[in-house]
Amino acid sequence: MRRTVRGWTSRPSADTASDRLRDRFRREVHMHIIGRGFLASNLADAYPDAHPEVVCLAAGVSSTWVTDPTEFDREANTVYDALRLCRDEKRKLLFFSTASYAMYGNTERPAAESGPLCPPSVYGRHKLALESCVRTAGVEHLILRLSHVVGPYQREHQFLPSIVRQVKDGAVTIHQGAHRDLLDARELVGAVGGLLDAGVGDTVVNVASGLPQPVERIVDGVARRLGVEVERTYLPDRYSRTEASLDHVRSLVPEFGVGARTGPGYLDGLLDLYLEPAAPDPV
């Protein structure tokens, strides 16, 4: 299958560079994907020849633990460049934000996109500020707030690969009471396609499983599938469980999540799909 992943490493610094980018946009007949990482690769595989009206910004800070201002500055500059090009070429910007604890904090009820919002972390405040830039830039846009997406092409620092690495090493650190909403990458690309096919724009949409999982249960599932014993260190922490409302996405894409496993089976299905089972003991 033809790959369409592209990446920008810096802002165009001269008119000639901008002209080359505009010429490339005019030649494209598919979604223009900015980025080379996890989300970009999954979207490129799913949509190699569709949605030429869309610029998909799948590059930037991908860990909720990042606090480095230079990383945030780099992502902000990439967003500004993408917005300028969308305005010049009259394209729609697809921007990925977060539906994690970093944006919504602990939730007593499913958190809707309409707020009010008081992000408890630097990462969440950074993403919310970029959302504001996108909304006020005068270009058509679609902002998706994502939970912790799981699937092929994941990087080592992302949540599930990090847990797998710790389990393989035999020791895991767990924040007491921590939960994570794990979203199958297949559900994400399906939601993206459904929203773009329907012409949805100028709105913010949560895309998540709606099933926050205790990190302890995730560790149990990984260890069982890898066939290893793991030592656990528990860090005292405030209880963290974030549930994003799916009412908006399901009103726009009624088939979202249909056919996906629900309840306890959803986590098992994800781990069965994306983890290699333990090798059997030799006879």
CSV table of C-alpha atoms in Angstrom, one decimal:
chain,number,residue,atom,x,y,z
A,1,MET,CA,0.0,0.0,0.0
A,2,ARG,CA,1.3,3.4,-0.9
A,3,ARG,CA,2.5,5.4,2.1
A,4,THR,CA,1.8,9.1,2.4
A,5,VAL,CA,3.4,10.1,5.7
A,6,ARG,CA,5.2,13.4,5.6
A,7,GLY,CA,7.1,15.4,8.2
A,8,TRP,CA,8.2,19.0,8.7
A,9,THR,CA,11.2,19.5,10.9
A,10,SER,CA,11.2,23.3,10.9
A,11,ARG,CA,9.3,26.3,9.8
A,12,PRO,CA,9.7,27.5,6.2
A,13,SER,CA,12.3,30.3,6.4
A,14,ALA,CA,12.1,31.7,2.9
A,15,ASP,CA,9.6,32.4,0.2
A,16,THR,CA,11.0,29.7,-2.0
A,17,ALA,CA,10.4,27.0,0.7
A,18,SER,CA,6.8,28.2,1.1
A,19,ASP,CA,6.3,28.1,-2.7
A,20,ARG,CA,7.6,24.5,-2.8
A,21,LEU,CA,5.1,23.5,-0.1
A,22,ARG,CA,2.2,25.2,-1.9
A,23,ASP,CA,3.2,23.5,-5.2
A,24,ARG,CA,3.2,20.2,-3.4
A,25,PHE,CA,-0.2,20.8,-1.9
A,26,ARG,CA,-1.6,21.5,-5.4
A,27,ARG,CA,-0.3,18.2,-6.7
A,28,GLU,CA,-1.7,16.1,-3.8
A,29,VAL,CA,-4.9,14.1,-4.2
A,30,HIS,CA,-4.9,12.7,-0.7
A,31,MET,CA,-4.8,13.8,2.9
A,32,HIS,CA,-1.7,15.8,3.7
A,33,ILE,CA,-0.2,14.3,6.9
A,34,ILE,CA,2.3,16.3,8.9
A,35,GLY,CA,4.3,13.8,11.0
A,36,ARG,CA,6.1,10.5,10.9
A,37,GLY,CA,5.1,8.9,14.1
A,38,PHE,CA,2.4,6.7,15.6
A,39,LEU,CA,-0.8,8.5,14.6
A,40,ALA,CA,0.6,9.7,11.3
A,41,SER,CA,1.5,6.1,10.3
A,42,ASN,CA,-1.9,4.7,11.2
A,43,LEU,CA,-3.7,7.4,9.3
A,44,ALA,CA,-1.5,7.0,6.3
A,45,ASP,CA,-2.2,3.3,6.2
A,46,ALA,CA,-6.0,3.9,6.5
A,47,TYR,CA,-6.4,6.8,4.1
A,48,PRO,CA,-3.8,6.6,1.3
A,49,ASP,CA,-6.1,8.2,-1.3
A,50,ALA,CA,-8.8,10.2,0.5
A,51,HIS,CA,-9.6,13.7,1.8
A,52,PRO,CA,-7.3,15.9,-0.2
A,53,GLU,CA,-9.1,18.9,1.5
A,54,VAL,CA,-7.5,18.0,4.9
A,55,VAL,CA,-4.2,18.8,6.5
A,56,CYS,CA,-3.7,16.3,9.3
A,57,LEU,CA,-1.4,17.6,12.0
A,58,ALA,CA,0.0,14.4,13.6
A,59,ALA,CA,3.2,15.8,15.0
A,60,GLY,CA,4.1,17.4,18.3
A,61,VAL,CA,4.3,16.6,22.0
A,62,SER,CA,3.0,13.0,22.5
A,63,SER,CA,3.6,12.4,26.2
A,64,THR,CA,1.5,13.9,29.0
A,65,TRP,CA,4.6,14.0,31.2
A,66,VAL,CA,6.5,16.5,29.0
A,67,THR,CA,7.2,19.9,30.6
A,68,ASP,CA,10.1,21.1,28.5
A,69,PRO,CA,9.2,24.6,27.0
A,70,THR,CA,11.3,23.9,23.9
A,71,GLU,CA,9.2,20.9,23.1
A,72,PHE,CA,6.0,23.0,23.5
A,73,ASP,CA,7.5,25.8,21.4
A,74,ARG,CA,8.4,23.4,18.6
A,75,GLU,CA,4.8,22.1,18.5
A,76,ALA,CA,3.3,25.6,18.6
A,77,ASN,CA,5.4,26.7,15.6
A,78,THR,CA,4.3,23.6,13.7
A,79,VAL,CA,0.7,24.5,14.4
A,80,TYR,CA,1.2,28.1,13.3
A,81,ASP,CA,2.8,26.9,10.0
A,82,ALA,CA,-0.1,24.5,9.4
A,83,LEU,CA,-2.7,27.1,10.0
A,84,ARG,CA,-1.0,29.5,7.6
A,85,LEU,CA,-0.9,26.9,4.9
A,86,CYS,CA,-4.5,25.9,5.5
A,87,ARG,CA,-5.6,29.5,5.2
A,88,ASP,CA,-3.6,30.0,2.0
A,89,GLU,CA,-4.8,26.7,0.4
A,90,LYS,CA,-8.3,26.8,1.9
A,91,ARG,CA,-8.0,23.4,3.5
A,92,LYS,CA,-9.3,22.0,6.7
A,93,LEU,CA,-6.9,21.4,9.7
A,94,LEU,CA,-7.3,18.1,11.6
A,95,PHE,CA,-5.7,18.8,15.0
A,96,PHE,CA,-5.2,16.2,17.8
A,97,SER,CA,-5.5,17.3,21.4
A,98,THR,CA,-6.0,15.3,24.6
A,99,ALA,CA,-9.0,13.8,26.4
A,100,SER,CA,-6.8,12.6,29.3
A,101,TYR,CA,-6.4,13.6,32.9
A,102,ALA,CA,-4.1,16.4,31.7
A,103,MET,CA,-7.2,18.1,30.2
A,104,TYR,CA,-10.2,17.1,32.3
A,105,GLY,CA,-8.7,16.1,35.6
A,106,ASN,CA,-10.7,13.7,37.7
A,107,THR,CA,-14.3,13.4,36.5
A,108,GLU,CA,-17.4,12.6,38.6
A,109,ARG,CA,-19.4,12.3,35.3
A,110,PRO,CA,-18.3,11.9,31.7
A,111,ALA,CA,-16.5,15.1,30.6
A,112,ALA,CA,-18.1,16.9,27.7
A,113,GLU,CA,-16.2,19.0,25.2
A,114,SER,CA,-18.0,22.2,26.1
A,115,GLY,CA,-16.3,22.5,29.5
A,116,PRO,CA,-15.8,24.4,31.7
A,117,LEU,CA,-12.1,23.4,31.7
A,118,CYS,CA,-9.4,23.8,34.3
A,119,PRO,CA,-6.5,21.6,33.0
A,120,PRO,CA,-4.5,20.3,36.0
A,121,SER,CA,-1.1,20.0,34.1
A,122,VAL,CA,1.2,22.0,32.0
A,123,TYR,CA,0.6,19.6,29.1
A,124,GLY,CA,-3.2,20.0,29.3
A,125,ARG,CA,-2.9,23.8,29.5
A,126,HIS,CA,-0.6,23.8,26.4
A,127,LYS,CA,-3.0,21.7,24.4
A,128,LEU,CA,-5.9,23.9,25.4
A,129,ALA,CA,-4.0,27.0,24.3
A,130,LEU,CA,-3.2,25.4,20.9
A,131,GLU,CA,-6.9,24.5,20.5
A,132,SER,CA,-7.7,28.2,21.0
A,133,CYS,CA,-5.2,29.1,18.3
A,134,VAL,CA,-6.8,26.7,15.9
A,135,ARG,CA,-10.4,27.8,16.7
A,136,THR,CA,-9.6,31.5,16.2
A,137,ALA,CA,-7.3,31.2,13.1
A,138,GLY,CA,-10.1,31.7,10.6
A,139,VAL,CA,-9.6,28.3,8.9
A,140,GLU,CA,-12.0,25.3,8.8
A,141,HIS,CA,-10.8,22.8,11.5
A,142,LEU,CA,-11.7,19.7,13.4
A,143,ILE,CA,-10.2,19.2,16.9
A,144,LEU,CA,-10.1,15.7,18.2
A,145,ARG,CA,-9.4,15.1,21.9
A,146,LEU,CA,-7.9,11.7,22.2
A,147,SER,CA,-7.4,9.3,25.1
A,148,HIS,CA,-4.4,6.9,25.2
A,149,VAL,CA,-4.4,5.4,21.7
A,150,VAL,CA,-3.0,1.8,21.3
A,151,GLY,CA,-1.9,0.1,18.1
A,152,PRO,CA,0.8,-0.5,15.6
A,153,TYR,CA,3.8,1.9,15.2
A,154,GLN,CA,3.7,2.9,18.9
A,155,ARG,CA,6.9,4.5,20.3
A,156,GLU,CA,8.7,3.2,23.4
A,157,HIS,CA,7.8,6.2,25.5
A,158,GLN,CA,4.0,5.8,25.0
A,159,PHE,CA,1.9,4.3,27.7
A,160,LEU,CA,1.4,0.6,26.7
A,161,PRO,CA,4.9,0.1,25.3
A,162,SER,CA,6.3,1.6,28.5
A,163,ILE,CA,4.2,-0.8,30.6
A,164,VAL,CA,5.4,-3.7,28.5
A,165,ARG,CA,9.0,-2.7,28.9
A,166,GLN,CA,8.7,-2.4,32.6
A,167,VAL,CA,6.9,-5.8,32.9
A,168,LYS,CA,9.6,-7.5,30.8
A,169,ASP,CA,12.3,-5.9,33.1
A,170,GLY,CA,10.4,-7.4,36.1
A,171,ALA,CA,9.5,-4.2,37.9
A,172,VAL,CA,6.7,-1.8,37.5
A,173,THR,CA,6.0,1.5,39.2
A,174,ILE,CA,2.2,2.3,39.7
A,175,HIS,CA,0.6,5.4,40.9
A,176,GLN,CA,-2.1,4.3,43.3
A,177,GLY,CA,-5.6,4.8,41.9
A,178,ALA,CA,-4.4,5.7,38.4
A,179,HIS,CA,-6.6,4.8,35.4
A,180,ARG,CA,-6.0,5.1,31.7
A,181,ASP,CA,-8.6,5.1,28.9
A,182,LEU,CA,-7.0,2.9,26.1
A,183,LEU,CA,-8.4,3.5,22.6
A,184,ASP,CA,-7.9,1.0,19.8
A,185,ALA,CA,-6.2,2.8,16.9
A,186,ARG,CA,-8.7,1.1,14.6
A,187,GLU,CA,-11.5,2.9,16.4
A,188,LEU,CA,-9.6,6.2,16.0
A,189,VAL,CA,-9.1,5.9,12.2
A,190,GLY,CA,-12.7,4.9,11.9
A,191,ALA,CA,-13.9,7.9,13.8
A,192,VAL,CA,-11.6,10.2,11.6
A,193,GLY,CA,-13.0,8.7,8.4
A,194,GLY,CA,-16.6,9.0,9.6
A,195,LEU,CA,-16.2,12.6,10.7
A,196,LEU,CA,-14.5,13.7,7.5
A,197,ASP,CA,-16.9,11.8,5.3
A,198,ALA,CA,-19.8,13.6,7.0
A,199,GLY,CA,-18.1,17.0,6.5
A,200,VAL,CA,-17.9,17.8,10.2
A,201,GLY,CA,-15.9,20.9,11.0
A,202,ASP,CA,-15.3,23.8,13.4
A,203,THR,CA,-15.9,21.7,16.5
A,204,VAL,CA,-14.2,19.8,19.2
A,205,VAL,CA,-14.8,16.0,19.6
A,206,ASN,CA,-13.8,13.5,22.3
A,207,VAL,CA,-12.6,10.3,20.8
A,208,ALA,CA,-12.0,7.7,23.5
A,209,SER,CA,-13.2,4.2,24.6
A,210,GLY,CA,-15.2,5.7,27.5
A,211,LEU,CA,-13.8,2.8,29.7
A,212,PRO,CA,-11.0,4.0,32.0
A,213,GLN,CA,-9.0,1.0,33.1
A,214,PRO,CA,-7.1,0.7,36.4
A,215,VAL,CA,-3.4,0.7,35.6
A,216,GLU,CA,-3.1,-2.3,38.0
A,217,ARG,CA,-5.5,-4.3,35.8
A,218,ILE,CA,-3.5,-3.3,32.7
A,219,VAL,CA,-0.3,-4.5,34.3
A,220,ASP,CA,-2.0,-7.8,35.3
A,221,GLY,CA,-3.1,-8.4,31.7
A,222,VAL,CA,0.4,-7.6,30.2
A,223,ALA,CA,2.2,-9.8,32.8
A,224,ARG,CA,-0.2,-12.7,32.2
A,225,ARG,CA,0.3,-12.6,28.4
A,226,LEU,CA,4.0,-12.3,28.7
A,227,GLY,CA,4.1,-15.1,31.2
A,228,VAL,CA,6.2,-13.3,33.8
A,229,GLU,CA,6.1,-12.3,37.4
A,230,VAL,CA,6.5,-8.6,38.1
A,231,GLU,CA,7.5,-6.7,41.2
A,232,ARG,CA,5.2,-3.7,41.8
A,233,THR,CA,6.2,-0.4,43.5
A,234,TYR,CA,3.2,1.8,44.5
A,235,LEU,CA,3.6,5.5,44.7
A,236,PRO,CA,1.1,7.4,46.8
A,237,ASP,CA,-0.9,9.7,44.6
A,238,ARG,CA,-4.2,11.4,44.3
A,239,TYR,CA,-6.9,9.1,42.7
A,240,SER,CA,-7.0,9.8,39.0
A,241,ARG,CA,-9.8,8.5,36.8
A,242,THR,CA,-10.9,10.5,33.7
A,243,GLU,CA,-13.9,9.6,31.7
A,244,ALA,CA,-14.6,11.5,28.5
A,245,SER,CA,-18.2,11.9,27.2
A,246,LEU,CA,-18.8,10.1,23.9
A,247,ASP,CA,-22.2,11.7,23.3
A,248,HIS,CA,-20.9,14.2,20.7
A,249,VAL,CA,-18.9,11.7,18.7
A,250,ARG,CA,-21.7,9.2,18.6
A,251,SER,CA,-24.2,11.9,17.5
A,252,LEU,CA,-21.9,12.7,14.6
A,253,VAL,CA,-20.7,9.1,13.8
A,254,PRO,CA,-23.4,6.8,15.1
A,255,GLU,CA,-21.3,3.7,14.2
A,256,PHE,CA,-18.4,4.8,16.5
A,257,GLY,CA,-17.6,1.9,18.8
A,258,VAL,CA,-20.2,-0.4,17.3
A,259,GLY,CA,-18.8,-3.9,17.3
A,260,ALA,CA,-16.0,-3.1,19.7
A,261,ARG,CA,-15.7,-5.1,22.8
A,262,THR,CA,-17.2,-3.4,25.9
A,263,GLY,CA,-16.8,-3.9,29.6
A,264,PRO,CA,-13.9,-6.0,30.9
A,265,GLY,CA,-13.5,-7.7,27.5
A,266,TYR,CA,-12.4,-4.5,25.9
A,267,LEU,CA,-9.1,-4.4,27.6
A,268,ASP,CA,-8.6,-8.1,27.0
A,269,GLY,CA,-9.3,-7.6,23.3
A,270,LEU,CA,-6.7,-4.8,23.0
A,271,LEU,CA,-4.0,-6.8,24.8
A,272,ASP,CA,-4.7,-9.9,22.8
A,273,LEU,CA,-4.5,-7.9,19.6
A,274,TYR,CA,-1.3,-5.9,20.3
A,275,LEU,CA,0.8,-8.1,22.5
A,276,GLU,CA,2.7,-11.2,21.5
A,277,PRO,CA,1.6,-14.2,23.7
A,278,ALA,CA,4.2,-15.9,25.9
A,279,ALA,CA,6.1,-18.7,24.2
A,280,PRO,CA,5.1,-22.1,25.6
A,281,ASP,CA,7.5,-23.9,27.8
A,282,PRO,CA,9.7,-26.5,26.0
A,283,VAL,CA,8.5,-30.1,26.4
